[in-house]
Amino acid sequence: VRMVENGGGLVQPGGSLTLSCKVSGMSISSVSMTWARQAPGKGREWVGFSETDGTTAYGDSLRGRVTISRDNSVNTLYLQINDLKTEDTGLYICAAADDDANAWAGLGTLVIVSS
Protein backbone atom coordinates (compact mmCIF):
# COMPACT_ATOMS: atom_id res chain seq x y z
CA VAL A 1 0.00 0.00 0.00
CA ARG A 2 1.28 3.43 -0.90
CA MET A 3 -0.18 6.76 0.18
CA VAL A 4 1.11 9.99 -1.35
CA GLU A 5 0.03 13.42 -0.19
CA ASN A 6 0.21 16.45 -2.46
CA GLY A 7 -0.93 20.05 -2.58
CA GLY A 8 1.15 21.62 0.17
CA GLY A 9 3.13 24.80 -0.26
CA LEU A 10 3.39 28.40 0.82
CA VAL A 11 0.08 30.14 1.36
CA GLN A 12 -0.76 33.58 2.70
CA PRO A 13 -2.91 33.92 5.80
CA GLY A 14 -6.57 33.93 4.86
CA GLY A 15 -5.97 31.78 1.82
CA SER A 16 -7.28 28.33 0.99
CA LEU A 17 -5.67 25.07 0.09
CA THR A 18 -6.79 21.64 -1.03
CA LEU A 19 -4.56 18.71 -0.20
CA SER A 20 -4.88 15.30 -1.79
CA CYS A 21 -3.87 11.82 -0.72
CA LYS A 22 -3.59 9.32 -3.55
CA VAL A 23 -3.71 5.70 -2.45
CA SER A 24 -2.48 2.72 -4.41
CA GLY A 25 -2.45 -0.94 -3.49
CA MET A 26 -5.87 -1.02 -1.88
CA SER A 27 -9.33 0.43 -2.38
CA ILE A 28 -10.15 3.31 -0.06
CA SER A 29 -13.85 2.47 -0.32
CA SER A 30 -13.36 -0.15 2.40
CA VAL A 31 -11.23 1.78 4.88
CA SER A 32 -11.53 4.73 7.23
CA MET A 33 -9.36 7.63 6.19
CA THR A 34 -7.83 10.25 8.45
CA TRP A 35 -5.94 13.51 8.15
CA ALA A 36 -3.52 14.56 10.87
CA ARG A 37 -0.95 17.31 11.09
CA GLN A 38 2.25 18.03 12.93
CA ALA A 39 3.42 21.56 13.55
CA PRO A 40 7.14 22.26 13.93
CA GLY A 41 8.28 21.17 17.37
CA LYS A 42 4.86 19.83 18.36
CA GLY A 43 3.12 16.49 18.51
CA ARG A 44 0.77 15.06 15.93
CA GLU A 45 -2.74 16.51 15.95
CA TRP A 46 -5.85 14.83 14.57
CA VAL A 47 -7.55 16.94 11.90
CA GLY A 48 -10.49 14.73 10.98
CA PHE A 49 -11.68 11.55 9.36
CA SER A 50 -13.84 10.17 6.58
CA GLU A 51 -15.67 6.91 7.12
CA THR A 52 -16.65 4.46 4.41
CA ASP A 53 -20.30 5.54 4.68
CA GLY A 54 -19.36 9.17 4.03
CA THR A 55 -19.50 10.29 7.64
CA THR A 56 -16.94 12.95 8.52
CA ALA A 57 -15.79 14.49 11.77
CA TYR A 58 -13.28 17.21 12.57
CA GLY A 59 -11.01 18.27 15.39
CA ASP A 60 -11.66 21.45 17.34
CA SER A 61 -8.72 23.39 15.94
CA LEU A 62 -9.96 23.35 12.34
CA ARG A 63 -13.69 22.79 12.68
CA GLY A 64 -15.61 25.25 10.52
CA ARG A 65 -12.64 25.83 8.22
CA VAL A 66 -11.99 22.35 6.92
CA THR A 67 -13.73 19.79 4.71
CA ILE A 68 -12.63 16.21 4.18
CA SER A 69 -13.92 14.39 1.15
CA ARG A 70 -13.08 11.27 -0.77
CA ASP A 71 -13.37 10.14 -4.35
CA ASN A 72 -13.41 6.37 -4.31
CA SER A 73 -13.32 6.23 -8.11
CA VAL A 74 -9.80 7.67 -8.14
CA ASN A 75 -8.81 6.29 -4.74
CA THR A 76 -8.08 9.75 -3.36
CA LEU A 77 -8.81 11.56 -0.10
CA TYR A 78 -8.97 15.35 0.02
CA LEU A 79 -8.58 18.02 2.68
CA GLN A 80 -9.77 21.54 1.96
CA ILE A 81 -8.73 24.22 4.44
CA ASN A 82 -10.12 27.74 4.29
CA ASP A 83 -9.07 30.92 6.05
CA LEU A 84 -5.61 29.57 6.71
CA LYS A 85 -3.79 30.87 9.79
CA THR A 86 -0.09 30.89 10.61
CA GLU A 87 -0.73 28.24 13.25
CA ASP A 88 -1.94 25.90 10.48
CA THR A 89 1.66 25.56 9.36
CA GLY A 90 2.81 21.96 9.53
CA LEU A 91 3.17 18.59 7.89
CA TYR A 92 -0.20 17.18 6.84
CA ILE A 93 -0.40 13.41 6.80
CA CYS A 94 -3.12 11.05 5.62
CA ALA A 95 -3.69 7.64 7.10
CA ALA A 96 -5.99 4.68 6.62
CA ALA A 97 -7.21 1.85 8.81
CA ASP A 98 -9.33 -1.22 8.12
CA ASP A 99 -11.57 -3.31 10.33
CA ASP A 100 -8.70 -5.70 11.10
CA ALA A 101 -6.68 -2.89 12.71
CA ASN A 102 -4.25 -2.70 9.81
CA ALA A 103 -3.04 0.86 9.36
CA TRP A 104 -1.09 2.80 6.76
CA ALA A 105 0.13 6.38 6.44
CA GLY A 106 1.83 8.62 3.94
CA LEU A 107 4.91 10.77 4.46
CA GLY A 108 2.96 14.01 4.44
CA THR A 109 2.88 17.29 2.55
CA LEU A 110 4.18 20.51 4.08
CA VAL A 111 1.95 23.55 4.40
CA ILE A 112 3.49 26.89 5.32
CA VAL A 113 1.19 29.77 6.08
CA SER A 114 3.08 33.03 6.01
CA SER A 115 2.87 36.51 4.60
PDB file of C-alpha atoms in Angstrom:
ATOM      1  CA  VAL A   1       0.000   0.000   0.000  1.00  0.00           C
ATOM      2  CA  ARG A   2       1.277   3.434  -0.899  1.00  0.00           C
ATOM      3  CA  MET A   3      -0.177   6.759   0.178  1.00  0.00           C
ATOM      4  CA  VAL A   4       1.114   9.990  -1.352  1.00  0.00           C
ATOM      5  CA  GLU A   5       0.033  13.417  -0.194  1.00  0.00           C
ATOM      6  CA  ASN A   6       0.209  16.450  -2.463  1.00  0.00           C
ATOM      7  CA  GLY A   7      -0.929  20.047  -2.576  1.00  0.00           C
ATOM      8  CA  GLY A   8       1.152  21.615   0.166  1.00  0.00           C
ATOM      9  CA  GLY A   9       3.125  24.796  -0.261  1.00  0.00           C
ATOM     10  CA  LEU A  10       3.393  28.398   0.824  1.00  0.00           C
ATOM     11  CA  VAL A  11       0.080  30.139   1.358  1.00  0.00           C
ATOM     12  CA  GLN A  12      -0.757  33.581   2.695  1.00  0.00           C
ATOM     13  CA  PRO A  13      -2.911  33.924   5.798  1.00  0.00           C
ATOM     14  CA  GLY A  14      -6.569  33.926   4.859  1.00  0.00           C
ATOM     15  CA  GLY A  15      -5.966  31.782   1.824  1.00  0.00           C
ATOM     16  CA  SER A  16      -7.278  28.325   0.992  1.00  0.00           C
ATOM     17  CA  LEU A  17      -5.671  25.070   0.091  1.00  0.00           C
ATOM     18  CA  THR A  18      -6.787  21.639  -1.033  1.00  0.00           C
ATOM     19  CA  LEU A  19      -4.556  18.708  -0.197  1.00  0.00           C
ATOM     20  CA  SER A  20      -4.882  15.303  -1.791  1.00  0.00           C
ATOM     21  CA  CYS A  21      -3.875  11.821  -0.724  1.00  0.00           C
ATOM     22  CA  LYS A  22      -3.588   9.321  -3.553  1.00  0.00           C
ATOM     23  CA  VAL A  23      -3.713   5.703  -2.452  1.00  0.00           C
ATOM     24  CA  SER A  24      -2.478   2.718  -4.408  1.00  0.00           C
ATOM     25  CA  GLY A  25      -2.453  -0.944  -3.487  1.00  0.00           C
ATOM     26  CA  MET A  26      -5.867  -1.023  -1.877  1.00  0.00           C
ATOM     27  CA  SER A  27      -9.327   0.425  -2.378  1.00  0.00           C
ATOM     28  CA  ILE A  28     -10.150   3.305  -0.056  1.00  0.00           C
ATOM     29  CA  SER A  29     -13.846   2.471  -0.325  1.00  0.00           C
ATOM     30  CA  SER A  30     -13.364  -0.155   2.399  1.00  0.00           C
ATOM     31  CA  VAL A  31     -11.234   1.784   4.876  1.00  0.00           C
ATOM     32  CA  SER A  32     -11.532   4.728   7.230  1.00  0.00           C
ATOM     33  CA  MET A  33      -9.357   7.629   6.186  1.00  0.00           C
ATOM     34  CA  THR A  34      -7.831  10.250   8.451  1.00  0.00           C
ATOM     35  CA  TRP A  35      -5.942  13.510   8.155  1.00  0.00           C
ATOM     36  CA  ALA A  36      -3.516  14.559  10.867  1.00  0.00           C
ATOM     37  CA  ARG A  37      -0.947  17.312  11.089  1.00  0.00           C
ATOM     38  CA  GLN A  38       2.247  18.032  12.927  1.00  0.00           C
ATOM     39  CA  ALA A  39       3.423  21.556  13.547  1.00  0.00           C
ATOM     40  CA  PRO A  40       7.143  22.255  13.931  1.00  0.00           C
ATOM     41  CA  GLY A  41       8.278  21.167  17.370  1.00  0.00           C
ATOM     42  CA  LYS A  42       4.859  19.833  18.358  1.00  0.00           C
ATOM     43  CA  GLY A  43       3.120  16.486  18.507  1.00  0.00           C
ATOM     44  CA  ARG A  44       0.770  15.058  15.925  1.00  0.00           C
ATOM     45  CA  GLU A  45      -2.742  16.508  15.951  1.00  0.00           C
ATOM     46  CA  TRP A  46      -5.846  14.828  14.571  1.00  0.00           C
ATOM     47  CA  VAL A  47      -7.546  16.942  11.898  1.00  0.00           C
ATOM     48  CA  GLY A  48     -10.489  14.730  10.982  1.00  0.00           C
ATOM     49  CA  PHE A  49     -11.684  11.553   9.356  1.00  0.00           C
ATOM     50  CA  SER A  50     -13.839  10.175   6.582  1.00  0.00           C
ATOM     51  CA  GLU A  51     -15.674   6.914   7.116  1.00  0.00           C
ATOM     52  CA  THR A  52     -16.654   4.465   4.407  1.00  0.00           C
ATOM     53  CA  ASP A  53     -20.299   5.544   4.682  1.00  0.00           C
ATOM     54  CA  GLY A  54     -19.355   9.169   4.027  1.00  0.00           C
ATOM     55  CA  THR A  55     -19.505  10.286   7.636  1.00  0.00           C
ATOM     56  CA  THR A  56     -16.939  12.954   8.520  1.00  0.00           C
ATOM     57  CA  ALA A  57     -15.786  14.492  11.769  1.00  0.00           C
ATOM     58  CA  TYR A  58     -13.276  17.207  12.567  1.00  0.00           C
ATOM     59  CA  GLY A  59     -11.012  18.272  15.386  1.00  0.00           C
ATOM     60  CA  ASP A  60     -11.658  21.447  17.336  1.00  0.00           C
ATOM     61  CA  SER A  61      -8.718  23.394  15.944  1.00  0.00           C
ATOM     62  CA  LEU A  62      -9.957  23.349  12.339  1.00  0.00           C
ATOM     63  CA  ARG A  63     -13.687  22.787  12.678  1.00  0.00           C
ATOM     64  CA  GLY A  64     -15.607  25.250  10.516  1.00  0.00           C
ATOM     65  CA  ARG A  65     -12.637  25.834   8.225  1.00  0.00           C
ATOM     66  CA  VAL A  66     -11.988  22.345   6.916  1.00  0.00           C
ATOM     67  CA  THR A  67     -13.726  19.795   4.707  1.00  0.00           C
ATOM     68  CA  ILE A  68     -12.632  16.213   4.178  1.00  0.00           C
ATOM     69  CA  SER A  69     -13.921  14.389   1.152  1.00  0.00           C
ATOM     70  CA  ARG A  70     -13.079  11.265  -0.769  1.00  0.00           C
ATOM     71  CA  ASP A  71     -13.373  10.141  -4.349  1.00  0.00           C
ATOM     72  CA  ASN A  72     -13.413   6.367  -4.311  1.00  0.00           C
ATOM     73  CA  SER A  73     -13.325   6.230  -8.111  1.00  0.00           C
ATOM     74  CA  VAL A  74      -9.798   7.670  -8.140  1.00  0.00           C
ATOM     75  CA  ASN A  75      -8.805   6.286  -4.740  1.00  0.00           C
ATOM     76  CA  THR A  76      -8.084   9.746  -3.363  1.00  0.00           C
ATOM     77  CA  LEU A  77      -8.810  11.556  -0.103  1.00  0.00           C
ATOM     78  CA  TYR A  78      -8.969  15.354   0.020  1.00  0.00           C
ATOM     79  CA  LEU A  79      -8.582  18.016   2.677  1.00  0.00           C
ATOM     80  CA  GLN A  80      -9.766  21.539   1.962  1.00  0.00           C
ATOM     81  CA  ILE A  81      -8.733  24.218   4.442  1.00  0.00           C
ATOM     82  CA  ASN A  82     -10.116  27.741   4.285  1.00  0.00           C
ATOM     83  CA  ASP A  83      -9.066  30.918   6.050  1.00  0.00           C
ATOM     84  CA  LEU A  84      -5.611  29.567   6.713  1.00  0.00           C
ATOM     85  CA  LYS A  85      -3.792  30.866   9.791  1.00  0.00           C
ATOM     86  CA  THR A  86      -0.091  30.891  10.607  1.00  0.00           C
ATOM     87  CA  GLU A  87      -0.735  28.239  13.248  1.00  0.00           C
ATOM     88  CA  ASP A  88      -1.943  25.899  10.485  1.00  0.00           C
ATOM     89  CA  THR A  89       1.664  25.561   9.357  1.00  0.00           C
ATOM     90  CA  GLY A  90       2.811  21.959   9.527  1.00  0.00           C
ATOM     91  CA  LEU A  91       3.165  18.586   7.890  1.00  0.00           C
ATOM     92  CA  TYR A  92      -0.204  17.176   6.844  1.00  0.00           C
ATOM     93  CA  ILE A  93      -0.403  13.409   6.803  1.00  0.00           C
ATOM     94  CA  CYS A  94      -3.117  11.052   5.621  1.00  0.00           C
ATOM     95  CA  ALA A  95      -3.692   7.638   7.101  1.00  0.00           C
ATOM     96  CA  ALA A  96      -5.989   4.676   6.620  1.00  0.00           C
ATOM     97  CA  ALA A  97      -7.206   1.850   8.808  1.00  0.00           C
ATOM     98  CA  ASP A  98      -9.329  -1.217   8.119  1.00  0.00           C
ATOM     99  CA  ASP A  99     -11.570  -3.306  10.334  1.00  0.00           C
ATOM    100  CA  ASP A 100      -8.699  -5.698  11.096  1.00  0.00           C
ATOM    101  CA  ALA A 101      -6.681  -2.892  12.715  1.00  0.00           C
ATOM    102  CA  ASN A 102      -4.250  -2.704   9.806  1.00  0.00           C
ATOM    103  CA  ALA A 103      -3.037   0.857   9.357  1.00  0.00           C
ATOM    104  CA  TRP A 104      -1.086   2.798   6.758  1.00  0.00           C
ATOM    105  CA  ALA A 105       0.128   6.379   6.444  1.00  0.00           C
ATOM    106  CA  GLY A 106       1.835   8.620   3.943  1.00  0.00           C
ATOM    107  CA  LEU A 107       4.914  10.773   4.456  1.00  0.00           C
ATOM    108  CA  GLY A 108       2.956  14.014   4.441  1.00  0.00           C
ATOM    109  CA  THR A 109       2.876  17.286   2.552  1.00  0.00           C
ATOM    110  CA  LEU A 110       4.185  20.513   4.076  1.00  0.00           C
ATOM    111  CA  VAL A 111       1.948  23.547   4.404  1.00  0.00           C
ATOM    112  CA  ILE A 112       3.492  26.890   5.324  1.00  0.00           C
ATOM    113  CA  VAL A 113       1.185  29.773   6.082  1.00  0.00           C
ATOM    114  CA  SER A 114       3.079  33.031   6.010  1.00  0.00           C
ATOM    115  CA  SER A 115       2.869  36.506   4.601  1.00  0.00           C
TER     116      SER A 115
END
